[in-house]
């Protein structure tokens, strides 16, 4: 049973990350791959830029792994990789891979992992648009969201 956690400026290799969680005892590997899309609210997005408070982000990612294992004790391996810096359109910014003996566990755990990552891990993104504008965005799920935005 392993947790593979990484924040990196390098391109994420989905196949290699999937291989990290492969185990002979597992009949399921579930993946979530978050990619940069080319639009947001009628604006053309050319890239995303990510920053993180890395020590705290890794600590929160480890906490997510612990919570997943507590809820689903049959999880074998977990990988949570998040890219930092510029991520062009169609490239992966986050990959979560979880292996377990059966698909239900891995599918549910991957879903919980991405939701918890967005809520708790201090990673911020800036959308860069084709008009050279950019806008830092906070995840609507994040726990440190301002009161004003919670009321919207």
mmCIF file of C-alpha atoms in Angstrom:
data_model
loop_
_atom_site.group_PDB
_atom_site.id
_atom_site.type_symbol
_atom_site.label_atom_id
_atom_site.label_comp_id
_atom_site.label_asym_id
_atom_site.label_seq_id
_atom_site.Cartn_x
_atom_site.Cartn_y
_atom_site.Cartn_z
ATOM 1 C CA UNK A 1 0.000 0.000 0.000
ATOM 2 C CA UNK A 2 1.543 3.229 -1.190
ATOM 3 C CA UNK A 3 0.700 6.883 -1.565
ATOM 4 C CA UNK A 4 2.408 8.656 -4.449
ATOM 5 C CA UNK A 5 2.102 12.434 -4.102
ATOM 6 C CA UNK A 6 3.760 15.001 -6.327
ATOM 7 C CA UNK A 7 3.622 18.681 -7.181
ATOM 8 C CA UNK A 8 5.649 19.288 -10.338
ATOM 9 C CA UNK A 9 6.261 21.729 -13.160
ATOM 10 C CA UNK A 10 6.706 18.797 -15.562
ATOM 11 C CA UNK A 11 4.082 17.377 -17.944
ATOM 12 C CA UNK A 12 1.997 14.697 -16.205
ATOM 13 C CA UNK A 13 2.306 11.232 -17.776
ATOM 14 C CA UNK A 14 -1.088 9.627 -17.178
ATOM 15 C CA UNK A 15 0.133 6.150 -18.185
ATOM 16 C CA UNK A 16 3.102 6.279 -15.818
ATOM 17 C CA UNK A 17 0.886 7.469 -12.965
ATOM 18 C CA UNK A 18 -1.569 4.650 -13.656
ATOM 19 C CA UNK A 19 1.343 2.184 -13.570
ATOM 20 C CA UNK A 20 2.360 3.494 -10.122
ATOM 21 C CA UNK A 21 -0.889 2.257 -8.602
ATOM 22 C CA UNK A 22 -1.081 -1.072 -10.454
ATOM 23 C CA UNK A 23 -1.127 -4.112 -8.173
ATOM 24 C CA UNK A 24 -1.738 -7.791 -8.825
ATOM 25 C CA UNK A 25 -4.391 -7.902 -6.101
ATOM 26 C CA UNK A 26 -6.448 -5.192 -7.776
ATOM 27 C CA UNK A 27 -9.135 -5.580 -10.389
ATOM 28 C CA UNK A 28 -9.720 -1.839 -10.675
ATOM 29 C CA UNK A 29 -7.718 1.289 -11.306
ATOM 30 C CA UNK A 30 -9.792 4.444 -11.496
ATOM 31 C CA UNK A 31 -8.393 7.694 -12.823
ATOM 32 C CA UNK A 32 -9.411 11.311 -12.806
ATOM 33 C CA UNK A 33 -7.541 13.518 -15.244
ATOM 34 C CA UNK A 34 -8.257 17.245 -15.044
ATOM 35 C CA UNK A 35 -7.235 19.153 -18.161
ATOM 36 C CA UNK A 36 -7.122 22.785 -19.228
ATOM 37 C CA UNK A 37 -10.175 23.609 -21.313
ATOM 38 C CA UNK A 38 -10.103 26.340 -23.954
ATOM 39 C CA UNK A 39 -12.988 28.448 -22.650
ATOM 40 C CA UNK A 40 -14.572 29.983 -19.579
ATOM 41 C CA UNK A 41 -17.647 32.213 -19.581
ATOM 42 C CA UNK A 42 -17.337 33.094 -23.277
ATOM 43 C CA UNK A 43 -13.617 33.900 -22.988
ATOM 44 C CA UNK A 44 -10.937 31.972 -24.858
ATOM 45 C CA UNK A 45 -8.523 30.368 -22.397
ATOM 46 C CA UNK A 46 -4.975 29.739 -23.668
ATOM 47 C CA UNK A 47 -3.499 28.280 -20.481
ATOM 48 C CA UNK A 48 -3.795 27.940 -16.748
ATOM 49 C CA UNK A 49 -1.070 28.858 -14.299
ATOM 50 C CA UNK A 50 -0.921 27.083 -10.946
ATOM 51 C CA UNK A 51 0.803 28.059 -7.723
ATOM 52 C CA UNK A 52 0.815 26.191 -4.431
ATOM 53 C CA UNK A 53 1.959 26.516 -0.881
ATOM 54 C CA UNK A 54 3.838 23.267 -1.391
ATOM 55 C CA UNK A 55 4.550 22.029 2.176
ATOM 56 C CA UNK A 56 0.934 22.551 3.198
ATOM 57 C CA UNK A 57 -0.413 21.201 -0.105
ATOM 58 C CA UNK A 58 1.510 17.937 0.302
ATOM 59 C CA UNK A 59 0.355 17.659 3.919
ATOM 60 C CA UNK A 60 -3.272 18.104 2.841
ATOM 61 C CA UNK A 61 -2.828 15.582 0.016
ATOM 62 C CA UNK A 62 -1.496 13.057 2.563
ATOM 63 C CA UNK A 63 -4.514 13.794 4.755
ATOM 64 C CA UNK A 64 -6.821 13.062 1.809
ATOM 65 C CA UNK A 65 -5.094 9.697 1.354
ATOM 66 C CA UNK A 66 -5.599 8.891 5.058
ATOM 67 C CA UNK A 67 -9.273 9.770 4.882
ATOM 68 C CA UNK A 68 -9.747 7.667 1.760
ATOM 69 C CA UNK A 69 -8.050 4.675 3.394
ATOM 70 C CA UNK A 70 -10.125 5.091 6.524
ATOM 71 C CA UNK A 71 -13.359 5.113 4.526
ATOM 72 C CA UNK A 72 -12.294 2.342 2.097
ATOM 73 C CA UNK A 73 -9.767 0.046 3.840
ATOM 74 C CA UNK A 74 -9.401 -2.112 0.702
ATOM 75 C CA UNK A 75 -7.715 0.688 -1.288
ATOM 76 C CA UNK A 76 -4.262 -0.531 -2.292
ATOM 77 C CA UNK A 77 -2.430 2.388 -3.958
ATOM 78 C CA UNK A 78 -3.148 6.076 -4.410
ATOM 79 C CA UNK A 79 -1.453 8.632 -6.652
ATOM 80 C CA UNK A 80 -2.251 12.335 -6.574
ATOM 81 C CA UNK A 81 -0.133 14.420 -8.957
ATOM 82 C CA UNK A 82 -0.726 18.113 -9.568
ATOM 83 C CA UNK A 83 1.079 20.252 -12.073
ATOM 84 C CA UNK A 84 2.329 23.726 -11.190
ATOM 85 C CA UNK A 85 3.257 26.589 -13.497
ATOM 86 C CA UNK A 86 1.775 27.006 -16.980
ATOM 87 C CA UNK A 87 -0.520 24.263 -18.279
ATOM 88 C CA UNK A 88 -1.607 24.752 -21.919
ATOM 89 C CA UNK A 89 -5.023 23.794 -23.267
ATOM 90 C CA UNK A 90 -5.677 20.019 -23.381
ATOM 91 C CA UNK A 91 -2.785 19.156 -21.046
ATOM 92 C CA UNK A 92 -3.363 17.541 -17.645
ATOM 93 C CA UNK A 93 -3.135 19.686 -14.540
ATOM 94 C CA UNK A 94 -4.155 16.993 -12.068
ATOM 95 C CA UNK A 95 -4.160 13.193 -12.149
ATOM 96 C CA UNK A 96 -5.613 11.043 -9.403
ATOM 97 C CA UNK A 97 -5.266 7.259 -9.672
ATOM 98 C CA UNK A 98 -6.555 4.736 -7.144
ATOM 99 C CA UNK A 99 -6.366 0.954 -7.218
ATOM 100 C CA UNK A 100 -8.548 -1.476 -5.309
ATOM 101 C CA UNK A 101 -9.788 -5.032 -5.653
ATOM 102 C CA UNK A 102 -13.192 -3.857 -6.961
ATOM 103 C CA UNK A 103 -14.318 -0.925 -9.119
ATOM 104 C CA UNK A 104 -16.902 0.570 -6.760
ATOM 105 C CA UNK A 105 -14.266 1.468 -4.184
ATOM 106 C CA UNK A 106 -11.834 3.015 -6.656
ATOM 107 C CA UNK A 107 -14.531 4.982 -8.492
ATOM 108 C CA UNK A 108 -16.031 6.421 -5.303
ATOM 109 C CA UNK A 109 -12.601 7.159 -3.835
ATOM 110 C CA UNK A 110 -11.416 9.043 -6.933
ATOM 111 C CA UNK A 111 -14.537 11.186 -6.834
ATOM 112 C CA UNK A 112 -14.027 12.008 -3.161
ATOM 113 C CA UNK A 113 -10.324 12.687 -3.717
ATOM 114 C CA UNK A 114 -10.835 15.372 -6.392
ATOM 115 C CA UNK A 115 -13.592 17.053 -4.393
ATOM 116 C CA UNK A 116 -11.450 17.119 -1.246
ATOM 117 C CA UNK A 117 -8.409 18.320 -3.191
ATOM 118 C CA UNK A 118 -10.394 21.294 -4.495
ATOM 119 C CA UNK A 119 -11.771 22.036 -1.009
ATOM 120 C CA UNK A 120 -8.638 21.703 1.100
ATOM 121 C CA UNK A 121 -5.372 21.793 -0.852
ATOM 122 C CA UNK A 122 -3.798 25.274 -1.177
ATOM 123 C CA UNK A 123 -3.339 25.367 -4.945
ATOM 124 C CA UNK A 124 -4.419 28.443 -6.884
ATOM 125 C CA UNK A 125 -4.927 28.901 -10.592
ATOM 126 C CA UNK A 126 -4.790 31.847 -12.947
ATOM 127 C CA UNK A 127 -6.699 31.614 -16.192
ATOM 128 C CA UNK A 128 -4.842 33.251 -19.061
ATOM 129 C CA UNK A 129 -7.008 34.477 -21.930
ATOM 130 C CA UNK A 130 -6.244 35.150 -25.602
ATOM 131 C CA UNK A 131 -6.548 38.911 -25.025
ATOM 132 C CA UNK A 132 -3.517 38.767 -22.685
ATOM 133 C CA UNK A 133 -5.759 39.207 -19.677
ATOM 134 C CA UNK A 134 -5.585 36.810 -16.812
ATOM 135 C CA UNK A 135 -7.615 36.172 -13.689
ATOM 136 C CA UNK A 136 -6.679 34.334 -10.495
ATOM 137 C CA UNK A 137 -9.511 31.997 -9.520
ATOM 138 C CA UNK A 138 -10.321 30.306 -6.266
ATOM 139 C CA UNK A 139 -12.119 26.993 -6.365
ATOM 140 C CA UNK A 140 -15.752 27.514 -5.446
ATOM 141 C CA UNK A 141 -15.373 24.477 -3.160
ATOM 142 C CA UNK A 142 -12.384 25.789 -1.184
ATOM 143 C CA UNK A 143 -12.750 26.034 2.587
ATOM 144 C CA UNK A 144 -10.949 29.383 2.850
ATOM 145 C CA UNK A 145 -13.417 31.089 0.524
ATOM 146 C CA UNK A 146 -14.483 34.579 1.572
ATOM 147 C CA UNK A 147 -17.856 35.162 3.229
ATOM 148 C CA UNK A 148 -18.905 37.511 0.438
ATOM 149 C CA UNK A 149 -18.468 34.782 -2.175
ATOM 150 C CA UNK A 150 -20.265 32.202 0.006
ATOM 151 C CA UNK A 151 -23.370 34.382 -0.036
ATOM 152 C CA UNK A 152 -23.502 34.564 -3.844
#
